[in-house]
Amino acid sequence: MEESLNYIEKYGGKALEIFAPFIKNILMEKTINNAERTAELINSRLAKYGLKVDYQRYFEEKLNTPYN
């Protein structure tokens, strides 16, 4: 058991350095997909009442981020 823990400690850092950027990209993609689905859900529910969200204004004014 101790040998396996030493092996993971010794070589796990290298694997993490290699795969960390890929993992971050996957997590970012999932976050973006979740945000898009949430925005679509909000739009569909507001449309029932004839309302609309101005996302461009929200992102530009509140977050100081260009919306494109």
JSON list of N, CA, C and O in Angstrom, two decimals, residues 55-68:
[
{"chain": "A", "resi": 55, "resn": "TYR", "atom": "N", "xyz": [-30.18, 40.03, -22.88]},
{"chain": "A", "resi": 55, "resn": "TYR", "atom": "CA", "xyz": [-28.89, 39.50, -22.42]},
{"chain": "A", "resi": 55, "resn": "TYR", "atom": "C", "xyz": [-27.73, 40.38, -22.82]},
{"chain": "A", "resi": 55, "resn": "TYR", "atom": "O", "xyz": [-26.77, 40.53, -22.07]},
{"chain": "A", "resi": 56, "resn": "GLN", "atom": "N", "xyz": [-27.80, 40.98, -23.99]},
{"chain": "A", "resi": 56, "resn": "GLN", "atom": "CA", "xyz": [-26.69, 41.82, -24.44]},
{"chain": "A", "resi": 56, "resn": "GLN", "atom": "C", "xyz": [-26.49, 42.98, -23.47]},
{"chain": "A", "resi": 56, "resn": "GLN", "atom": "O", "xyz": [-25.38, 43.26, -23.05]},
{"chain": "A", "resi": 57, "resn": "ARG", "atom": "N", "xyz": [-27.58, 43.64, -23.10]},
{"chain": "A", "resi": 57, "resn": "ARG", "atom": "CA", "xyz": [-27.48, 44.75, -22.15]},
{"chain": "A", "resi": 57, "resn": "ARG", "atom": "C", "xyz": [-26.97, 44.26, -20.80]},
{"chain": "A", "resi": 57, "resn": "ARG", "atom": "O", "xyz": [-26.11, 44.89, -20.18]},
{"chain": "A", "resi": 58, "resn": "TYR", "atom": "N", "xyz": [-27.46, 43.11, -20.36]},
{"chain": "A", "resi": 58, "resn": "TYR", "atom": "CA", "xyz": [-27.02, 42.57, -19.07]},
{"chain": "A", "resi": 58, "resn": "TYR", "atom": "C", "xyz": [-25.51, 42.33, -19.06]},
{"chain": "A", "resi": 58, "resn": "TYR", "atom": "O", "xyz": [-24.81, 42.77, -18.16]},
{"chain": "A", "resi": 59, "resn": "PHE", "atom": "N", "xyz": [-25.02, 41.63, -20.08]},
{"chain": "A", "resi": 59, "resn": "PHE", "atom": "CA", "xyz": [-23.60, 41.30, -20.10]},
{"chain": "A", "resi": 59, "resn": "PHE", "atom": "C", "xyz": [-22.73, 42.53, -20.28]},
{"chain": "A", "resi": 59, "resn": "PHE", "atom": "O", "xyz": [-21.66, 42.63, -19.67]},
{"chain": "A", "resi": 60, "resn": "GLU", "atom": "N", "xyz": [-23.16, 43.46, -21.09]},
{"chain": "A", "resi": 60, "resn": "GLU", "atom": "CA", "xyz": [-22.33, 44.64, -21.32]},
{"chain": "A", "resi": 60, "resn": "GLU", "atom": "C", "xyz": [-22.34, 45.59, -20.13]},
{"chain": "A", "resi": 60, "resn": "GLU", "atom": "O", "xyz": [-21.30, 46.11, -19.74]},
{"chain": "A", "resi": 61, "resn": "GLU", "atom": "N", "xyz": [-23.51, 45.81, -19.52]},
{"chain": "A", "resi": 61, "resn": "GLU", "atom": "CA", "xyz": [-23.59, 46.77, -18.42]},
{"chain": "A", "resi": 61, "resn": "GLU", "atom": "C", "xyz": [-23.20, 46.17, -17.08]},
{"chain": "A", "resi": 61, "resn": "GLU", "atom": "O", "xyz": [-22.43, 46.77, -16.33]},
{"chain": "A", "resi": 62, "resn": "LYS", "atom": "N", "xyz": [-23.72, 45.01, -16.75]},
{"chain": "A", "resi": 62, "resn": "LYS", "atom": "CA", "xyz": [-23.51, 44.44, -15.42]},
{"chain": "A", "resi": 62, "resn": "LYS", "atom": "C", "xyz": [-22.15, 43.77, -15.27]},
{"chain": "A", "resi": 62, "resn": "LYS", "atom": "O", "xyz": [-21.51, 43.87, -14.24]},
{"chain": "A", "resi": 63, "resn": "LEU", "atom": "N", "xyz": [-21.74, 43.08, -16.31]},
{"chain": "A", "resi": 63, "resn": "LEU", "atom": "CA", "xyz": [-20.48, 42.32, -16.21]},
{"chain": "A", "resi": 63, "resn": "LEU", "atom": "C", "xyz": [-19.34, 42.99, -16.97]},
{"chain": "A", "resi": 63, "resn": "LEU", "atom": "O", "xyz": [-18.22, 42.50, -16.94]},
{"chain": "A", "resi": 64, "resn": "ASN", "atom": "N", "xyz": [-19.62, 44.08, -17.65]},
{"chain": "A", "resi": 64, "resn": "ASN", "atom": "CA", "xyz": [-18.62, 44.78, -18.46]},
{"chain": "A", "resi": 64, "resn": "ASN", "atom": "C", "xyz": [-17.92, 43.82, -19.43]},
{"chain": "A", "resi": 64, "resn": "ASN", "atom": "O", "xyz": [-16.71, 43.83, -19.57]},
{"chain": "A", "resi": 65, "resn": "THR", "atom": "N", "xyz": [-18.73, 42.98, -20.06]},
{"chain": "A", "resi": 65, "resn": "THR", "atom": "CA", "xyz": [-18.22, 41.98, -20.99]},
{"chain": "A", "resi": 65, "resn": "THR", "atom": "C", "xyz": [-18.96, 42.11, -22.30]},
{"chain": "A", "resi": 65, "resn": "THR", "atom": "O", "xyz": [-20.19, 42.13, -22.31]},
{"chain": "A", "resi": 66, "resn": "PRO", "atom": "N", "xyz": [-18.25, 42.21, -23.43]},
{"chain": "A", "resi": 66, "resn": "PRO", "atom": "CA", "xyz": [-18.96, 42.26, -24.70]},
{"chain": "A", "resi": 66, "resn": "PRO", "atom": "C", "xyz": [-19.68, 40.95, -24.97]},
{"chain": "A", "resi": 66, "resn": "PRO", "atom": "O", "xyz": [-19.15, 39.88, -24.70]},
{"chain": "A", "resi": 67, "resn": "TYR", "atom": "N", "xyz": [-20.88, 41.04, -25.45]},
{"chain": "A", "resi": 67, "resn": "TYR", "atom": "CA", "xyz": [-21.71, 39.84, -25.71]},
{"chain": "A", "resi": 67, "resn": "TYR", "atom": "C", "xyz": [-21.64, 39.51, -27.18]},
{"chain": "A", "resi": 67, "resn": "TYR", "atom": "O", "xyz": [-22.17, 40.22, -28.00]},
{"chain": "A", "resi": 68, "resn": "ASN", "atom": "N", "xyz": [-20.95, 38.45, -27.51]},
{"chain": "A", "resi": 68, "resn": "ASN", "atom": "CA", "xyz": [-20.87, 37.95, -28.90]},
{"chain": "A", "resi": 68, "resn": "ASN", "atom": "C", "xyz": [-20.70, 36.46, -28.90]},
{"chain": "A", "resi": 68, "resn": "ASN", "atom": "O", "xyz": [-20.07, 35.85, -28.18]}
]
